[in-house]
């Protein structure tokens, strides 16, 4: 046997950058010999999963020898009545990440152009590169704000998709409803808009839109949602998309039949009905966001006001050293270099106790640097 085979992966794979998930609690415990580690790095819900979801999972365990419902009928019905849209306008996926891959597979040919805001979520580029499409980055403006004119100026005859992440990860800034209206009015009809509303439940601004009203009005918009963030189910992987029927039908053509497992379906049906859990999670974030701002101001740190459950904070030229010192003190945040922001960190809002600890530790780190 020889290892000198000539098997080659697709050319597109040479351009693909691996996703960097950040360090886990157990990794940091092991590597640094720490016990009490907190993670404010992945925008998870610090209140945990909905208790109703946990009960639903337990009740489903004895049926695990059965295949899950390939159509996710009950879950789609639950979502449909909750957001006021027809089940035919929904697709449920193994996390919203899978939806990004599926929409790329369904709509992108080699050479197509995909417009993405910069900085933003890295999976958009992943999907585009996977299909041999070209990513066109449009920088956010001063203060990381969206600029509708700049986005429209990037559109060409080859543009196939336009991603808008609102609230945007990692900046927390958002696209106003009037800007989205302007973009939709002026966009050529061959462009599909993907509005990533993963953090929509945390957006409290009057002029914010989660995009669903535009889907209902018939615009070529795919709204992406997830059960990973406010619903606290990141570990079980459920997301969904809402769009015009024809868009959904194309996505369904590339979807594997059993992409959403049985426990995930049961859990998200229950979580979608747990308004109390959602309300508590929202209140926590909106209140603690203000406390973060006050602390950052007190520490003399520049930050970007956020409509989400995380805040982008500027630590300056020794940001990486600060990030490492925070980790050495058992607090994991996300370092900004992956977004081209080497002087920033993104800090997820945790429980009040976790946030107290972050503030104390950040103060110590800044004082020592
Ligand atoms: C977390 C996140 C998602 C979806 O995550 P899944 O866990 O795959 O559902 C999508 N978009 C953004 C911007 C996110 O931050």
Short mmCIF file of C-alpha atoms and ligand atoms in Angstrom, two decimals:
data_model
loop_
_atom_site.label_atom_id
_atom_site.label_comp_id
_atom_site.label_asym_id
_atom_site.label_seq_id
_atom_site.Cartn_x
_atom_site.Cartn_y
_atom_site.Cartn_z
CA UNK A 1 0.00 0.00 0.00
CA UNK A 2 1.21 3.45 -0.81
CA UNK A 3 0.15 6.80 0.57
CA UNK A 4 1.02 8.55 -2.66
CA UNK A 5 -2.53 8.77 -3.90
CA UNK A 6 -3.67 11.63 -6.07
CA UNK A 7 -6.98 12.19 -4.42
CA UNK A 8 -7.76 15.89 -4.39
CA UNK A 9 -10.42 17.78 -2.56
CA UNK A 10 -12.41 20.37 -4.50
CA UNK A 11 -10.51 23.54 -5.36
CA UNK A 12 -12.94 25.60 -3.32
CA UNK A 13 -11.71 23.91 -0.14
CA UNK A 14 -8.29 25.50 -0.48
CA UNK A 15 -9.88 28.87 0.18
CA UNK A 16 -11.90 27.81 3.21
CA UNK A 17 -10.91 29.16 6.59
CA UNK A 18 -11.71 26.98 9.61
CA UNK A 19 -14.32 28.33 12.04
CA UNK A 20 -12.71 29.32 15.35
CA UNK A 21 -15.16 28.64 18.16
CA UNK A 22 -13.15 30.16 21.02
CA UNK A 23 -12.08 28.29 24.13
CA UNK A 24 -14.44 26.16 26.17
CA UNK A 25 -14.66 26.17 29.96
CA UNK A 26 -13.12 22.70 30.23
CA UNK A 27 -10.21 23.61 27.93
CA UNK A 28 -9.37 26.65 30.02
CA UNK A 29 -9.72 24.67 33.25
CA UNK A 30 -7.38 22.01 31.94
CA UNK A 31 -4.82 24.28 30.29
CA UNK A 32 -4.56 26.82 33.09
CA UNK A 33 -5.32 24.57 36.05
CA UNK A 34 -8.28 26.70 37.11
CA UNK A 35 -11.50 25.51 38.72
CA UNK A 36 -13.88 28.44 38.73
CA UNK A 37 -14.07 29.50 35.09
CA UNK A 38 -16.89 31.51 33.47
CA UNK A 39 -17.52 31.83 29.76
CA UNK A 40 -18.79 35.11 28.34
CA UNK A 41 -17.68 34.30 24.82
CA UNK A 42 -20.40 32.59 22.77
CA UNK A 43 -23.53 34.66 23.38
CA UNK A 44 -25.27 31.79 25.12
CA UNK A 45 -28.19 32.32 27.50
CA UNK A 46 -26.78 32.38 31.06
CA UNK A 47 -30.16 31.36 32.49
CA UNK A 48 -29.82 28.00 30.77
CA UNK A 49 -32.42 26.16 28.72
CA UNK A 50 -36.14 26.58 29.27
CA UNK A 51 -37.23 24.11 32.00
CA UNK A 52 -40.13 23.20 29.73
CA UNK A 53 -37.67 22.13 27.04
CA UNK A 54 -35.88 19.86 29.50
CA UNK A 55 -39.15 18.15 30.44
CA UNK A 56 -40.02 17.68 26.78
CA UNK A 57 -36.63 16.10 26.10
CA UNK A 58 -37.10 13.67 28.96
CA UNK A 59 -40.55 12.72 27.71
CA UNK A 60 -39.11 11.95 24.25
CA UNK A 61 -36.26 9.70 25.34
CA UNK A 62 -38.15 6.42 25.10
CA UNK A 63 -38.97 7.06 21.44
CA UNK A 64 -35.35 7.42 20.34
CA UNK A 65 -35.49 4.24 18.26
CA UNK A 66 -37.81 6.11 15.86
CA UNK A 67 -36.67 8.45 13.12
CA UNK A 68 -37.60 12.06 13.72
CA UNK A 69 -40.36 13.76 11.73
CA UNK A 70 -38.63 14.69 8.45
CA UNK A 71 -41.10 17.55 7.90
CA UNK A 72 -40.84 18.89 11.48
CA UNK A 73 -44.61 19.32 11.21
CA UNK A 74 -45.43 20.12 14.84
CA UNK A 75 -42.50 22.47 15.28
CA UNK A 76 -43.34 24.32 12.07
CA UNK A 77 -46.95 24.62 13.20
CA UNK A 78 -45.80 26.01 16.57
CA UNK A 79 -43.51 28.57 14.91
CA UNK A 80 -46.12 29.40 12.26
CA UNK A 81 -48.77 30.34 14.81
CA UNK A 82 -46.25 32.18 16.96
CA UNK A 83 -45.00 34.47 14.19
CA UNK A 84 -48.10 34.54 12.02
CA UNK A 85 -46.74 32.95 8.86
CA UNK A 86 -47.79 29.87 6.85
CA UNK A 87 -45.91 26.58 7.59
CA UNK A 88 -45.04 26.39 3.85
CA UNK A 89 -42.99 29.53 4.39
CA UNK A 90 -40.76 27.85 6.99
CA UNK A 91 -37.77 25.53 6.96
CA UNK A 92 -36.31 24.08 10.17
CA UNK A 93 -32.60 23.25 10.31
CA UNK A 94 -29.85 21.76 12.48
CA UNK A 95 -28.99 25.17 13.93
CA UNK A 96 -29.16 28.32 11.83
CA UNK A 97 -25.61 27.52 10.68
CA UNK A 98 -27.05 24.68 8.64
CA UNK A 99 -29.53 27.06 7.08
CA UNK A 100 -26.66 29.26 5.90
CA UNK A 101 -25.05 26.24 4.24
CA UNK A 102 -28.36 25.11 2.72
CA UNK A 103 -29.27 28.51 1.32
CA UNK A 104 -25.78 28.68 -0.20
CA UNK A 105 -26.17 25.23 -1.77
CA UNK A 106 -29.60 26.09 -3.09
CA UNK A 107 -28.81 29.47 -4.65
CA UNK A 108 -25.10 29.92 -5.37
CA UNK A 109 -23.29 28.96 -8.55
CA UNK A 110 -19.52 29.40 -8.98
CA UNK A 111 -18.71 33.06 -9.66
CA UNK A 112 -21.89 34.42 -8.10
CA UNK A 113 -21.37 37.34 -5.76
CA UNK A 114 -22.52 37.43 -2.16
CA UNK A 115 -22.51 40.71 -0.28
CA UNK A 116 -21.72 40.53 3.42
CA UNK A 117 -21.27 43.30 5.98
CA UNK A 118 -17.82 43.60 7.57
CA UNK A 119 -17.24 42.82 10.38
CA UNK A 120 -19.97 40.22 10.73
CA UNK A 121 -20.69 36.52 11.25
CA UNK A 122 -18.10 34.32 9.50
CA UNK A 123 -20.48 31.60 8.32
CA UNK A 124 -21.78 33.71 5.42
CA UNK A 125 -18.38 33.64 3.77
CA UNK A 126 -18.06 29.93 4.59
CA UNK A 127 -21.25 29.13 2.63
CA UNK A 128 -20.24 31.32 -0.30
CA UNK A 129 -16.70 29.91 -0.54
CA UNK A 130 -18.02 26.35 -0.26
CA UNK A 131 -20.04 26.90 -3.42
CA UNK A 132 -17.26 28.68 -5.33
CA UNK A 133 -19.05 32.02 -5.02
CA UNK A 134 -17.27 35.31 -4.35
CA UNK A 135 -17.73 37.20 -1.09
CA UNK A 136 -17.95 40.96 -1.42
CA UNK A 137 -17.40 42.64 1.93
CA UNK A 138 -19.01 46.00 2.58
CA UNK A 139 -17.49 47.73 5.61
CA UNK A 140 -19.83 49.08 8.24
CA UNK A 141 -19.49 52.83 8.73
CA UNK A 142 -18.31 54.94 11.66
CA UNK A 143 -19.59 53.39 14.89
CA UNK A 144 -20.16 50.10 12.99
CA UNK A 145 -23.45 51.41 11.66
CA UNK A 146 -25.06 50.06 8.52
CA UNK A 147 -25.10 52.31 5.48
CA UNK A 148 -27.78 51.38 2.97
CA UNK A 149 -26.18 53.39 0.14
CA UNK A 150 -22.81 51.65 0.56
CA UNK A 151 -24.51 48.25 0.45
CA UNK A 152 -26.54 49.14 -2.64
CA UNK A 153 -23.41 50.48 -4.35
CA UNK A 154 -21.81 47.01 -4.04
CA UNK A 155 -24.59 45.31 -6.03
CA UNK A 156 -23.69 44.11 -9.53
CA UNK A 157 -25.39 41.94 -12.16
CA UNK A 158 -23.64 38.93 -10.54
CA UNK A 159 -24.92 39.61 -7.01
CA UNK A 160 -27.04 36.66 -5.93
CA UNK A 161 -27.37 37.13 -2.20
CA UNK A 162 -27.09 39.93 0.35
CA UNK A 163 -26.58 39.13 4.02
CA UNK A 164 -27.72 41.57 6.66
CA UNK A 165 -27.10 40.63 10.28
CA UNK A 166 -29.28 42.65 12.63
CA UNK A 167 -28.42 43.00 15.45
CA UNK A 168 -25.00 42.39 13.97
CA UNK A 169 -22.56 39.95 15.50
CA UNK A 170 -19.94 41.08 16.73
CA UNK A 171 -20.83 44.79 16.86
CA UNK A 172 -24.36 44.72 18.34
CA UNK A 173 -25.41 47.46 15.91
CA UNK A 174 -28.57 47.07 13.82
CA UNK A 175 -30.18 47.95 10.51
CA UNK A 176 -33.12 50.33 10.83
CA UNK A 177 -36.46 49.42 9.34
CA UNK A 178 -36.30 52.39 6.96
CA UNK A 179 -32.83 51.34 5.74
CA UNK A 180 -34.11 47.82 5.07
CA UNK A 181 -37.08 49.29 3.24
CA UNK A 182 -34.74 51.44 1.13
CA UNK A 183 -32.51 48.46 0.32
CA UNK A 184 -35.51 46.33 -0.69
CA UNK A 185 -36.95 49.12 -2.82
CA UNK A 186 -33.74 49.62 -4.76
CA UNK A 187 -32.35 46.11 -4.97
CA UNK A 188 -32.58 44.36 -8.37
CA UNK A 189 -35.09 41.51 -8.31
CA UNK A 190 -32.43 38.78 -8.74
CA UNK A 191 -30.98 39.33 -5.26
CA UNK A 192 -32.11 37.31 -2.25
CA UNK A 193 -31.77 39.16 1.06
CA UNK A 194 -30.86 36.98 4.04
CA UNK A 195 -31.69 38.83 7.24
CA UNK A 196 -29.96 37.11 10.15
CA UNK A 197 -32.11 37.90 13.17
CA UNK A 198 -30.42 35.46 15.58
CA UNK A 199 -30.44 38.15 18.30
CA UNK A 200 -33.74 39.87 17.45
CA UNK A 201 -35.28 39.21 20.87
CA UNK A 202 -32.71 41.46 22.52
CA UNK A 203 -33.28 44.43 20.21
CA UNK A 204 -35.21 47.14 22.02
CA UNK A 205 -34.87 50.06 19.56
CA UNK A 206 -38.14 51.48 18.20
CA UNK A 207 -36.96 51.42 14.59
CA UNK A 208 -35.65 47.83 14.70
CA UNK A 209 -37.27 45.18 12.49
CA UNK A 210 -36.72 41.43 12.61
CA UNK A 211 -37.67 41.38 8.92
CA UNK A 212 -40.71 39.12 9.27
CA UNK A 213 -43.08 41.91 8.20
CA UNK A 214 -41.17 42.09 4.90
CA UNK A 215 -41.45 38.33 4.38
CA UNK A 216 -45.19 38.61 5.02
CA UNK A 217 -45.40 41.46 2.52
CA UNK A 218 -43.86 39.20 -0.14
CA UNK A 219 -40.34 40.64 -0.47
CA UNK A 220 -37.50 38.26 -1.47
CA UNK A 221 -36.26 38.03 2.11
CA UNK A 222 -35.18 34.98 4.08
CA UNK A 223 -35.30 35.69 7.81
CA UNK A 224 -33.01 33.47 9.82
CA UNK A 225 -33.74 32.60 13.45
CA UNK A 226 -32.22 30.27 16.01
CA UNK A 227 -33.10 28.43 19.21
CA UNK A 228 -29.45 28.70 20.30
CA UNK A 229 -29.50 32.16 21.77
CA UNK A 230 -32.47 33.46 23.78
CA UNK A 231 -34.10 30.02 23.94
CA UNK A 232 -30.93 28.59 25.47
CA UNK A 233 -30.73 25.48 23.28
CA UNK A 234 -27.36 25.94 21.53
CA UNK A 235 -26.28 22.41 22.41
CA UNK A 236 -29.18 20.69 20.67
CA UNK A 237 -29.01 22.63 17.36
CA UNK A 238 -32.23 24.11 15.99
CA UNK A 239 -32.71 27.09 13.73
CA UNK A 240 -35.26 28.08 11.15
CA UNK A 241 -35.87 30.28 8.15
CA UNK A 242 -38.96 32.19 7.03
CA UNK A 243 -39.25 33.24 3.40
CA UNK A 244 -41.50 33.24 0.35
CA UNK A 245 -42.72 29.70 -0.50
CA UNK A 246 -40.57 29.36 -3.62
CA UNK A 247 -37.39 30.18 -1.69
CA UNK A 248 -38.30 27.61 0.97
CA UNK A 249 -39.00 24.97 -1.68
CA UNK A 250 -35.53 25.37 -3.17
CA UNK A 251 -33.94 25.06 0.27
CA UNK A 252 -35.99 21.93 0.99
CA UNK A 253 -34.54 20.35 -2.18
CA UNK A 254 -31.04 20.33 -0.68
CA UNK A 255 -32.02 19.54 2.92
CA UNK A 256 -31.36 16.04 4.27
CA UNK A 257 -34.58 14.38 5.41
CA UNK A 258 -33.73 13.94 9.09
CA UNK A 259 -31.65 17.06 9.68
CA UNK A 260 -33.37 18.01 12.95
CA UNK A 261 -33.23 15.28 15.58
CA UNK A 262 -36.20 14.17 17.68
CA UNK A 263 -35.00 15.68 20.97
CA UNK A 264 -34.30 18.99 19.25
CA UNK A 265 -37.81 19.10 17.79
CA UNK A 266 -39.46 18.31 21.14
CA UNK A 267 -37.27 20.78 23.02
CA UNK A 268 -37.85 23.69 20.66
CA UNK A 269 -41.62 23.19 20.55
CA UNK A 270 -41.62 23.49 24.35
CA UNK A 271 -39.16 26.39 24.40
CA UNK A 272 -41.18 28.33 21.84
CA UNK A 273 -44.13 28.13 24.24
CA UNK A 274 -42.17 29.25 27.29
CA UNK A 275 -42.86 33.00 27.18
CA UNK A 276 -41.81 33.38 30.81
CA UNK A 277 -38.29 32.09 30.07
CA UNK A 278 -37.95 34.40 27.07
CA UNK A 279 -39.17 37.39 29.08
CA UNK A 280 -36.75 36.73 31.97
CA UNK A 281 -33.89 36.32 29.50
CA UNK A 282 -34.74 39.60 27.75
CA UNK A 283 -35.05 41.51 31.01
CA UNK A 284 -31.73 40.20 32.24
CA UNK A 285 -29.89 41.32 29.10
CA UNK A 286 -31.53 44.73 28.77
CA UNK A 287 -30.81 45.55 32.45
CA UNK A 288 -27.28 44.17 32.55
CA UNK A 289 -26.37 45.90 29.29
CA UNK A 290 -26.75 49.24 31.08
CA UNK A 291 -24.59 48.02 33.95
CA UNK A 292 -21.87 46.97 31.48
CA UNK A 293 -21.95 50.42 29.85
CA UNK A 294 -21.59 52.16 33.22
CA UNK A 295 -18.68 49.94 34.19
CA UNK A 296 -16.90 50.44 30.85
CA UNK A 297 -17.34 54.20 31.12
CA UNK A 298 -15.96 54.13 34.64
CA UNK A 299 -12.94 52.17 33.37
CA UNK A 300 -12.48 54.65 30.52
CA UNK A 301 -13.14 52.03 27.84
CA UNK A 302 -14.72 52.72 24.48
CA UNK A 303 -17.65 50.41 23.67
CA UNK A 304 -20.33 50.12 21.02
CA UNK A 305 -23.95 50.36 22.18
CA UNK A 306 -25.53 47.00 21.56
CA UNK A 307 -29.00 45.75 20.69
CA UNK A 308 -27.83 42.26 21.56
CA UNK A 309 -26.62 40.09 24.46
CA UNK A 310 -22.97 41.03 23.96
CA UNK A 311 -20.93 44.22 23.85
CA UNK A 312 -17.92 45.02 21.68
CA UNK A 313 -15.30 46.76 23.83
CA UNK A 314 -12.09 48.46 22.71
CA UNK A 315 -9.11 47.59 24.90
CA UNK A 316 -6.44 49.11 22.66
CA UNK A 317 -3.10 47.83 21.44
CA UNK A 318 -2.66 45.39 24.34
CA UNK A 319 -6.11 43.87 23.87
CA UNK A 320 -4.69 40.40 23.26
CA UNK A 321 -2.63 40.54 26.45
CA UNK A 322 -5.74 41.69 28.36
CA UNK A 323 -7.77 38.87 26.82
CA UNK A 324 -5.15 36.37 28.01
CA UNK A 325 -4.96 37.91 31.48
CA UNK A 326 -8.74 37.74 31.78
CA UNK A 327 -8.55 34.07 30.85
CA UNK A 328 -5.79 33.46 33.41
CA UNK A 329 -8.24 34.85 35.98
CA UNK A 330 -10.91 32.45 34.78
CA UNK A 331 -13.01 34.74 32.56
CA UNK A 332 -13.31 33.76 28.90
CA UNK A 333 -14.29 36.50 26.43
CA UNK A 334 -13.89 36.56 22.66
CA UNK A 335 -10.82 38.20 21.15
CA UNK A 336 -11.61 40.37 18.12
CA UNK A 337 -8.85 39.48 15.67
CA UNK A 338 -11.07 36.96 13.84
CA UNK A 339 -13.18 39.95 12.76
CA UNK A 340 -10.21 42.13 11.93
CA UNK A 341 -10.60 43.92 15.27
CA UNK A 342 -7.32 43.20 17.07
CA UNK A 343 -7.90 45.99 19.63
CA UNK A 344 -11.33 44.71 20.69
CA UNK A 345 -12.99 41.96 22.64
CA UNK A 346 -16.63 40.88 22.50
CA UNK A 347 -18.12 40.20 25.92
CA UNK A 348 -21.35 38.24 26.32
CA UNK A 349 -23.74 39.44 29.00
CA UNK A 350 -23.96 36.79 31.73
CA UNK A 351 -25.81 36.48 35.01
CA UNK A 352 -25.46 39.47 37.38
CA UNK A 353 -22.87 37.49 39.39
CA UNK A 354 -20.86 36.63 36.28
CA UNK A 355 -20.99 40.24 35.14
CA UNK A 356 -19.79 41.46 38.56
CA UNK A 357 -16.85 39.10 38.26
CA UNK A 358 -16.06 40.28 34.71
CA UNK A 359 -16.10 43.91 35.81
CA UNK A 360 -13.86 43.26 38.83
CA UNK A 361 -11.39 41.19 36.85
CA UNK A 362 -11.34 43.64 33.93
CA UNK A 363 -10.57 46.45 36.35
CA UNK A 364 -7.64 44.48 37.81
CA UNK A 365 -6.30 43.64 34.36
CA UNK A 366 -6.47 47.23 33.16
CA UNK A 367 -4.85 48.53 36.34
CA UNK A 368 -1.94 46.10 35.86
CA UNK A 369 -1.28 46.85 32.19
C1 LIG B 1 -25.29 32.16 16.88
C2 LIG B 1 -25.57 32.75 15.55
C3 LIG B 1 -26.30 32.05 14.57
C4 LIG B 1 -26.87 30.69 14.67
O1 LIG B 1 -26.34 29.78 15.45
P1 LIG B 1 -26.86 28.28 15.46
O2 LIG B 1 -26.39 27.83 16.80
O3 LIG B 1 -26.22 27.57 14.32
O4 LIG B 1 -28.35 28.30 15.34
C5 LIG B 1 -26.58 32.68 13.40
N1 LIG B 1 -26.17 33.92 13.16
C6 LIG B 1 -25.48 34.62 14.06
C7 LIG B 1 -25.10 36.00 13.74
C8 LIG B 1 -25.14 34.05 15.27
O5 LIG B 1 -24.41 34.76 16.14
#
